[in-house]
Every structure is written in C-alpha cells, then in structure tokens.
GROMACS .gro file of C-alpha atoms in nm:
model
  310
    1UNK     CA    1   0.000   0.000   0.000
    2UNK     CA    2   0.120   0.376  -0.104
    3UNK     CA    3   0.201   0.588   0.170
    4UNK     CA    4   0.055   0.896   0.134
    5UNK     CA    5   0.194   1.194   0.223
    6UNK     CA    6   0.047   1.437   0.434
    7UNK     CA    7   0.120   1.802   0.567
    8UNK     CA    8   0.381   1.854   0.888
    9UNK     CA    9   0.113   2.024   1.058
   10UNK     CA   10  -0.155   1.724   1.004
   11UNK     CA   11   0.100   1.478   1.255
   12UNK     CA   12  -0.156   1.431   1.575
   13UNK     CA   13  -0.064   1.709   1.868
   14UNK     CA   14   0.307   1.766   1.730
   15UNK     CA   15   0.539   2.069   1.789
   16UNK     CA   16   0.800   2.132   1.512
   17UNK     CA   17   0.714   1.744   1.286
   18UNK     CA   18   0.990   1.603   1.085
   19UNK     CA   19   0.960   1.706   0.680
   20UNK     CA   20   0.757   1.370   0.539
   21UNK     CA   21   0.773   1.315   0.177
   22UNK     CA   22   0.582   1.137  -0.024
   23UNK     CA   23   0.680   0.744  -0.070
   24UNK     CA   24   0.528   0.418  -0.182
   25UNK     CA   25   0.688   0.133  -0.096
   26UNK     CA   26   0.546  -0.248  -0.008
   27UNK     CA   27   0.522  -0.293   0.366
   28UNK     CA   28   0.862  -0.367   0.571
   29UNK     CA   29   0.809  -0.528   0.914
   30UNK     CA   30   1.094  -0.582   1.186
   31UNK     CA   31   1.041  -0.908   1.368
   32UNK     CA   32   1.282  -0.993   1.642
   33UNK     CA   33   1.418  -1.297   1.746
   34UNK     CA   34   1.109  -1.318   2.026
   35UNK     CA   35   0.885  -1.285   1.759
   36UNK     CA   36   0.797  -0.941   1.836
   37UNK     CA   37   0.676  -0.728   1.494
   38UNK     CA   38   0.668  -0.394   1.406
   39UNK     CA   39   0.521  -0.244   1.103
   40UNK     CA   40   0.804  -0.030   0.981
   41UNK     CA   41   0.564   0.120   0.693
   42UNK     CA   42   0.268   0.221   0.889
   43UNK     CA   43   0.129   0.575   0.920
   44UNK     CA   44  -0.165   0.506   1.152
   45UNK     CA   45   0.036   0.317   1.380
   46UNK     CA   46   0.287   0.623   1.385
   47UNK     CA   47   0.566   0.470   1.188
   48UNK     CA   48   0.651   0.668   0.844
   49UNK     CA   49   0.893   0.547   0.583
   50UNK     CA   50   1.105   0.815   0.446
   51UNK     CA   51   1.263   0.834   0.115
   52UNK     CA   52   1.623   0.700   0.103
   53UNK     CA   53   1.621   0.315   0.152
   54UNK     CA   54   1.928   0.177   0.075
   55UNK     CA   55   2.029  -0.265   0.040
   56UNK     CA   56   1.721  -0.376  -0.066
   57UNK     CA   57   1.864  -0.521  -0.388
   58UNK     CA   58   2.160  -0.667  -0.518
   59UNK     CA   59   2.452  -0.704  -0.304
   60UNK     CA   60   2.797  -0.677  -0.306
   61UNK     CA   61   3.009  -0.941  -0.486
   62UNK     CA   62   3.377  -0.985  -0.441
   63UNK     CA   63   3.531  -1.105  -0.780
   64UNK     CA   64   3.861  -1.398  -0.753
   65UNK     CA   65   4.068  -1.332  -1.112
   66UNK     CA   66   4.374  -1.414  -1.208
   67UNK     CA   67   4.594  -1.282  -1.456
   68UNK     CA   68   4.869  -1.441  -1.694
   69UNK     CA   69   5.178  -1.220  -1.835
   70UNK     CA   70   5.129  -1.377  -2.175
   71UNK     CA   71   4.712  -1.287  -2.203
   72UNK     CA   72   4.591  -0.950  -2.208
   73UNK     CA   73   4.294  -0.937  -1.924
   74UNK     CA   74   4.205  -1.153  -1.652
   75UNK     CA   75   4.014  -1.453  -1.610
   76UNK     CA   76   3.747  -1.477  -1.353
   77UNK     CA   77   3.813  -1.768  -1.109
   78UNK     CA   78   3.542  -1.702  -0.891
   79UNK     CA   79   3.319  -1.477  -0.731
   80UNK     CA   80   3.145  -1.424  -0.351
   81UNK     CA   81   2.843  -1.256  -0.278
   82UNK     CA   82   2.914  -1.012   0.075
   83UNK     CA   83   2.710  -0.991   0.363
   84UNK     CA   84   2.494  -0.698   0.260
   85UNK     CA   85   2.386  -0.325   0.482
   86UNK     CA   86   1.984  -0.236   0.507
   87UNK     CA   87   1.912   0.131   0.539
   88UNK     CA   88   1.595   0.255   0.710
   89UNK     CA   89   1.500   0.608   0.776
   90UNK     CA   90   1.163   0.585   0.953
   91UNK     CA   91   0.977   0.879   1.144
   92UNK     CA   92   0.785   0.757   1.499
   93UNK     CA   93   0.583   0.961   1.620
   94UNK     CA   94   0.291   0.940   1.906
   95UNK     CA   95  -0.006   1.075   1.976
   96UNK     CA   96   0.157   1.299   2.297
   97UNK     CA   97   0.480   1.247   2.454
   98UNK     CA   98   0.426   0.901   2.736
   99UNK     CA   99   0.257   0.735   2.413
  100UNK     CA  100   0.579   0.807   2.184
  101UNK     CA  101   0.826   0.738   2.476
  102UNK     CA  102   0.662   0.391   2.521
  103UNK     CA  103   0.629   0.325   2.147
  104UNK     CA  104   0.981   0.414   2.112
  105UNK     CA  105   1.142   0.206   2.387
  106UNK     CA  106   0.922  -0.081   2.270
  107UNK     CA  107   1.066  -0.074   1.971
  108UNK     CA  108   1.420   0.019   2.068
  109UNK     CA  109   1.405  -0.290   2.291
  110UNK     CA  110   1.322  -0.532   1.895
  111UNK     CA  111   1.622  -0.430   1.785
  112UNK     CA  112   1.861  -0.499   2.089
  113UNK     CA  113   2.136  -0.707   1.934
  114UNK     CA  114   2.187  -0.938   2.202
  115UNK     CA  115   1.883  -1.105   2.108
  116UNK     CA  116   2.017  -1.282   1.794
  117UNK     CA  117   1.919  -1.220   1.429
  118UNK     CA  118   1.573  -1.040   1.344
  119UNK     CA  119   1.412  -1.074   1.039
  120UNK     CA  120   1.339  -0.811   0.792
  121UNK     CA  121   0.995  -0.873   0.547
  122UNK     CA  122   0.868  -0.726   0.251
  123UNK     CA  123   0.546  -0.768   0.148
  124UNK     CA  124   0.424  -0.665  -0.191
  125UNK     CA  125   0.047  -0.582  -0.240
  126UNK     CA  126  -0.045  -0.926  -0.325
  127UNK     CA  127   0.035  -1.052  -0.047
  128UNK     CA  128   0.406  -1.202  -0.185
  129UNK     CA  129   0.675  -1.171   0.059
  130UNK     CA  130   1.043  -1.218   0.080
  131UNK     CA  131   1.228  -1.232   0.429
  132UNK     CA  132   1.640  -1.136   0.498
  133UNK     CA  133   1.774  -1.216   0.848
  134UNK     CA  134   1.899  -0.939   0.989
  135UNK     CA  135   2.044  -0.723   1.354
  136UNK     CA  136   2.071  -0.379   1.440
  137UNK     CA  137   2.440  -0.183   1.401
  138UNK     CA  138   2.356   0.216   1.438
  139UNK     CA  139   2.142   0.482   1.360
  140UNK     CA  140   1.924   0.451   1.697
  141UNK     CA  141   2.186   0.592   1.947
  142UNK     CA  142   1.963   0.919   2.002
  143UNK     CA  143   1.944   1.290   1.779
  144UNK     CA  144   1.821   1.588   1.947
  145UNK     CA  145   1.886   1.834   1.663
  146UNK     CA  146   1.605   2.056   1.532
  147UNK     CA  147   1.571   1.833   1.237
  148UNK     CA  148   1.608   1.469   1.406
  149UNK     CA  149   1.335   1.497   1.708
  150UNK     CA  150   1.130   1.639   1.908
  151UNK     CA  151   0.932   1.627   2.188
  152UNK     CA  152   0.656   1.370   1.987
  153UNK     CA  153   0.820   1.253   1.741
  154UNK     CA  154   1.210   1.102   1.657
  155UNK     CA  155   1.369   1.049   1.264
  156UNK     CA  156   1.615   0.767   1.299
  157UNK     CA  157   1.841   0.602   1.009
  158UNK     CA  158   1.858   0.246   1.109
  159UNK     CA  159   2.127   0.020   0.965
  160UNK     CA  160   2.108  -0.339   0.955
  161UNK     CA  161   2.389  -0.593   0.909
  162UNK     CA  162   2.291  -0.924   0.765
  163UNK     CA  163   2.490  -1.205   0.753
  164UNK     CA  164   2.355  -1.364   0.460
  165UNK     CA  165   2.320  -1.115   0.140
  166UNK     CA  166   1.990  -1.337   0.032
  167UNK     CA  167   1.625  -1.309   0.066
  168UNK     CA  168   1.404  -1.605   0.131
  169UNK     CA  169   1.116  -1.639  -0.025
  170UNK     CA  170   0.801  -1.841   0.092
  171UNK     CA  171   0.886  -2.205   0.199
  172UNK     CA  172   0.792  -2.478  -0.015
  173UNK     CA  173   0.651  -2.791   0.149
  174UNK     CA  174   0.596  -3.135  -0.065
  175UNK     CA  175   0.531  -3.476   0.053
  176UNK     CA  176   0.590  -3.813  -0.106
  177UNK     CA  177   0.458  -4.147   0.010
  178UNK     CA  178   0.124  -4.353   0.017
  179UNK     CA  179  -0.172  -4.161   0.042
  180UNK     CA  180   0.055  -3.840   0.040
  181UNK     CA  181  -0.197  -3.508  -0.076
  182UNK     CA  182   0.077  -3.254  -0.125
  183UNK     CA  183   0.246  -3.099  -0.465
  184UNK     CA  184   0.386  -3.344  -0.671
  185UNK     CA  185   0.619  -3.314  -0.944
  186UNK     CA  186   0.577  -3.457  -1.225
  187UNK     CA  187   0.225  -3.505  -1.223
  188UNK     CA  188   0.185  -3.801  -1.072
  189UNK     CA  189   0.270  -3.934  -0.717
  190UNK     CA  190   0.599  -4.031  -0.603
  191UNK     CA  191   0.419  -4.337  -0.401
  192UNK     CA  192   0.619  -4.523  -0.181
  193UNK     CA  193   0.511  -4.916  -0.221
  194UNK     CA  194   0.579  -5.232   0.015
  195UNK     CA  195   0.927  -5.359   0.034
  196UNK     CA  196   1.110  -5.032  -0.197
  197UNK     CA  197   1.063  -4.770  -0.350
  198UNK     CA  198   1.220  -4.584  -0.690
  199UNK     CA  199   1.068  -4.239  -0.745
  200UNK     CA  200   1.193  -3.940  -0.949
  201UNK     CA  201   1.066  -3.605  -0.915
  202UNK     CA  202   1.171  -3.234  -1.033
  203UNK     CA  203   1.228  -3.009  -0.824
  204UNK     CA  204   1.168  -2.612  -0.985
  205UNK     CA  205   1.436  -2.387  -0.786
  206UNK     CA  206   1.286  -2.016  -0.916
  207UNK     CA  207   1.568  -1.857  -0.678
  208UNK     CA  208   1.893  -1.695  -0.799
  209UNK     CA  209   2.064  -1.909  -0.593
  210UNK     CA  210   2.066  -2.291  -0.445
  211UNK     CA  211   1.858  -2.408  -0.194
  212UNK     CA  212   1.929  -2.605   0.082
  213UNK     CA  213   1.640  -2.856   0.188
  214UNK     CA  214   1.543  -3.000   0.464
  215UNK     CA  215   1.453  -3.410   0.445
  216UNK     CA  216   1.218  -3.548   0.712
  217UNK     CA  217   1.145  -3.940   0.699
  218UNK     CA  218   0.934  -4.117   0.861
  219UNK     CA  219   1.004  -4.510   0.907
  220UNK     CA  220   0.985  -4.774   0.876
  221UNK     CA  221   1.280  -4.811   0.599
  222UNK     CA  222   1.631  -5.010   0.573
  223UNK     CA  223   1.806  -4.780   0.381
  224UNK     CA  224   1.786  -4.434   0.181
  225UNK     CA  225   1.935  -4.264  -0.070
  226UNK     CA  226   1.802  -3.946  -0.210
  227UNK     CA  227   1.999  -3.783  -0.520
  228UNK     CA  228   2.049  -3.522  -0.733
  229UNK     CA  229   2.055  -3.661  -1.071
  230UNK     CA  230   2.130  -3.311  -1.193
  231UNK     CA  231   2.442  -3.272  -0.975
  232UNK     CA  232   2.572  -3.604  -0.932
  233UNK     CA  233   2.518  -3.549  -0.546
  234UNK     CA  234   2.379  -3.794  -0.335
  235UNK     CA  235   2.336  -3.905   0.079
  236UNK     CA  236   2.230  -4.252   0.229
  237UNK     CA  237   2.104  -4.308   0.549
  238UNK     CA  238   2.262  -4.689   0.642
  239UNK     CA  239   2.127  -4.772   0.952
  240UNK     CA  240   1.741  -4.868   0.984
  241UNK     CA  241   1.424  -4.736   1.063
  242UNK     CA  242   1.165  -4.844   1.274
  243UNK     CA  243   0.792  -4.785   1.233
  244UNK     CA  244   0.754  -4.458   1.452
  245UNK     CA  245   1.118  -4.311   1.387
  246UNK     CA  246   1.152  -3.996   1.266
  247UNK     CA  247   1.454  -3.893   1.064
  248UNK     CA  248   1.582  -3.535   1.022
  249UNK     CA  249   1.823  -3.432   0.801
  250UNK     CA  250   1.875  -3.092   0.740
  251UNK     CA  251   2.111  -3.002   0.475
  252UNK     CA  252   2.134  -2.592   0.512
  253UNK     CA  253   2.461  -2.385   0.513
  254UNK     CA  254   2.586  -2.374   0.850
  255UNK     CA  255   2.336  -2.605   1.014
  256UNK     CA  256   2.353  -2.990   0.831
  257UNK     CA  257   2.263  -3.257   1.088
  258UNK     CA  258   2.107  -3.588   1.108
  259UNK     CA  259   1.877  -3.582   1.402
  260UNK     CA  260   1.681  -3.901   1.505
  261UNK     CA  261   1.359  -3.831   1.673
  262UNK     CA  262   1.428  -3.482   1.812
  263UNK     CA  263   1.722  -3.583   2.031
  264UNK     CA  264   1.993  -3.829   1.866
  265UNK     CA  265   2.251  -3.745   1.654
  266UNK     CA  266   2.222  -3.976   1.339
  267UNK     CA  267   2.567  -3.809   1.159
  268UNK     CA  268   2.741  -4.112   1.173
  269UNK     CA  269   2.468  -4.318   1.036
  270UNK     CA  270   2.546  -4.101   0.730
  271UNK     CA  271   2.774  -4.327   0.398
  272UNK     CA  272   3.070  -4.175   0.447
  273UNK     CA  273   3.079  -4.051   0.079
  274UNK     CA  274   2.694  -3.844   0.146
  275UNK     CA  275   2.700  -3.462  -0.026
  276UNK     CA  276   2.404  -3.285   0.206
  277UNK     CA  277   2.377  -3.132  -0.184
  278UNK     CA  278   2.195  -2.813  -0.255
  279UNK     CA  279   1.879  -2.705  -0.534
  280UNK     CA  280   2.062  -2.545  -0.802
  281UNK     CA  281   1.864  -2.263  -0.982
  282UNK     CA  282   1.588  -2.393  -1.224
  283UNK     CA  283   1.530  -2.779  -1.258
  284UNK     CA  284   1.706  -3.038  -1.072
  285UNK     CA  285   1.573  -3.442  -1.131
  286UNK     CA  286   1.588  -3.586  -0.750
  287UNK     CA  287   1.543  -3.950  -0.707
  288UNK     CA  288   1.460  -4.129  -0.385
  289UNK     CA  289   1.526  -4.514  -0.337
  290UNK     CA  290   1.407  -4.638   0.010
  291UNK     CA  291   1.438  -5.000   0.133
  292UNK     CA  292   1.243  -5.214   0.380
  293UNK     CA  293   0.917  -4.943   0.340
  294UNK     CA  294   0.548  -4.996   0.381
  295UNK     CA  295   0.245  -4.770   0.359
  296UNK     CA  296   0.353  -4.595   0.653
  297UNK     CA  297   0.644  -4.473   0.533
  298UNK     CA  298   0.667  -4.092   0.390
  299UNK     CA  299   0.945  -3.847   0.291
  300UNK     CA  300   0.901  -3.451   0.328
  301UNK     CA  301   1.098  -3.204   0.156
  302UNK     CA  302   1.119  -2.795   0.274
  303UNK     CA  303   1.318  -2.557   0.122
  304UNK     CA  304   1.320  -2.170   0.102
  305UNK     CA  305   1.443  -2.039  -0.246
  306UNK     CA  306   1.743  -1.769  -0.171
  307UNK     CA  307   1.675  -1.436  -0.434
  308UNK     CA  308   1.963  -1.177  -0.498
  309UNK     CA  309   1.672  -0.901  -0.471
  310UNK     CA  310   1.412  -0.804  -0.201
   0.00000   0.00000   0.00000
C-alpha cells in the first residue's frame, strides 16, 4: 500500500514534525528474534517510511581473477556474494509524549542485538513476501537536533547488518509417500510401495541461488538414498528405521545434521561418501530409493528459495 503523504502540521498534537515526503513502498516489518513485529511502513500506527532506503537489492560481490603475463585481461576464477547493509529512515511519532516514549522504547528494545538475528519482510500488495535475516548496528543511538526529534516525534536512520546477502522467499513444502496429498512433481505421485521404492521427481528452484532442503522421513525403511541426478550429489542413510522413527536431516549452510527423533545425533549413520547437496537454480531431477518401506512410510521435503533481490 502507497504511503501517502500528508502536511507537517496534520501529525496528531506535534510541535515542530519532521519534513515527510511522499513514498510508496510495499510494507517492511521488523520481527525480532522473540517474535515481536513492528510495522516499519505504517502511518496510523505512527511509523513513516522516508525516502532514502538503501540494500534492498543486489549485493555486493567480491570477484577472484587471475591474470597471466602472456594474455591480455584476466580470467574470472570465482566470485562471492558479501554480507549486505539495510538502510531505514523511519519517522515515529505518538499521539503525545508518554505514548511516543513507550512506542519508542518498545521498539528500541526489537532491535537490541543481544537477542540474535531479526528478520526483515517485505510484502508486496499481493500478499508475496520475501524475508532477509537481519540485527541492528547504528542509527538509533539518540538525535536531538532541530531536524532529528522532538518532543513527539524522533527520525532515525537504522542500519542493519545481515549475515547472509539473500532473501528467502516463501517455503515450499511437498510430501511423497502412500496416500501423500501434497504438490507433486511430475504429475503423478511419487508413491512409496511395500518392500522399496524408486521415485523421481523435479524439483523447480525459481531462486537466484541454491537451496538447501530439509529431508524429514518417517520409518519404517532399511536404507535411503536421495539424489540429485542433476548434480551427481547424493546421501544414504545406512542404519534402519523403525515404524515410529523420525529422521531429520537438514542439509542448510551452517546447520547440516542428522537428528533421530528430536534428540539423537544420526551423523554417523550417514555413507561416508553423502553430499548434504543443494537445489541449483531452475530444474534439478531428484530421485529417492528407500528400502524395507510400507504404507507408513513418507518423505518430506522444505526448502526456502534464496533471491539476490528483495
């Protein structure tokens, strides 16, 4: 939704408001890592976007060339996407001076970085959204000039650091097994049968980047092995399932574990040649063989596709 723009004098009871411009934007929300939200983008709630917003798209990239004395040029060897900065300048502003004191601590207290990593959303009018993890670095430590606050109201330029240059889009969830009702690819089923199974499936990545999914499998089973058949990559669980286990394995950047049933670490039950492998952009054939299955058993697959762009 636009953000309209209204006069400095038409801010509720304040003395000396901050110059708003006019700016439409989608909505931006702060979440912390308590699951507290605030609507960054939001003039009835007295939050006002201002023009300015920087790191919303693409990031940095740090280039790895080389150069030979005998070619003219360089060649490319390869190249790293950097942590990226978010920019915010936001008005608050309250109704008299207790309600914007408490508004603004409230808030203040979201962005405390000893919390852990916040997320930052954008939400586009249809109701789309993309996500960035995020924590606060400056821009909050407290302006009294003429042109920064007042006694209602406060401009701050918040920057956020995040870790990860990429935005996450909306998580995909599919199921495979007997009975299974989710999204299938190709059309039809990937059904797991008495005794085996042998599916393939395809697997759209629409992000700019690979995706790292998350396998959950529920027993009973002898053995898996779930590929890539675009990559090459494969892992296989060796040790066995039993009817009500519940296998995790989570294959994202900085996290990749095998958990058994919430509690047991199932890493060594790993082949020691597995590849916790990764969606590359656009199609990727995945083929799951499980042994020892009956109706019971199911495999679910979660992902988040990573974007260069908010």
């Amino acid at each position: 939704m636009p953000i309209l723009a209204r006069s400095s004098g038409s801010l509720p009871g304040v003395i000396n408001p901050p110059p708003i411009q006019p700016l439409e934007v989608p909505s931006l929300s702060w979440t912390d890592s308590q699951g507290r939200t605030t609507l960054l983008s939001d003039w009835e709630n007295g939050w006002v976007l201002q023009p300015g917003t920087r790191g919303l798209d693409l990031p940095g990239f740090d280039f790895y060339t080389d150069a030979s004395p005998q070619i003219d040029g360089n060649a490319m060897r390869g190249l790293h996407a950097q942590a990226r900065e978010i920019f915010l300048p936001v008005v608050l502003f309250g109704s008299d001076r207790a309600d914007f004191v408490a508004r603004k601590r409230s808030f203040l207290a979201t962005m405390n970085p000893y919390l852990g990593l916040g997320t930052l959303t954008m939400t586009e009018a249809d109701g789309s959204y993309r996500t960035i993890e995020a924590y606060y670095v400056s821009g909050v430590e407290g302006d009294t000039g003429q042109d920064s606050s007042g006694l209602r109201w406060q401009s701050m330029g918040i920057t956020l650091s995040c870790p990860s240059p990429y935005w996450l889009g909306e998580s995909v969830h599919l199921d495979y097994g007997a009975g299974a009702t989710g999204n299938f690819f190709p059309v039809l089923p990937v059904v797991v049968r008495d005794s085996q199974v042998l599916g393939a499936t395809v697997i759209n990545n629409l992000g700019d980047a690979s995706a790292f999914p998350v396998w959950t499998i529920h027993g009973p089973a002898t053995s898996v092995v779930i590929s890539n058949d675009s990559t090459g990559l494969s892992f296989s669980v060796t040790a066995s399932l039993g009817s009500s286990d519940v296998l995790v394995v989570d294959a994202r950047e900085r996290v990749q574990t095998a958990v058994l049933n919430g509690t047991t670490n199932w890493w060594p039950n790993l082949a020691a040649d597995s590849d916790l492998w990764s969606f590359q952009p656009g199609t990727n054939n995945v083929s799951m063989a499980l042994v020892g299955t009956d109706s019971n058993t199911t495999v679910q697959l979660d992902y988040q596709p990573r974007f260069l762009t908010a």
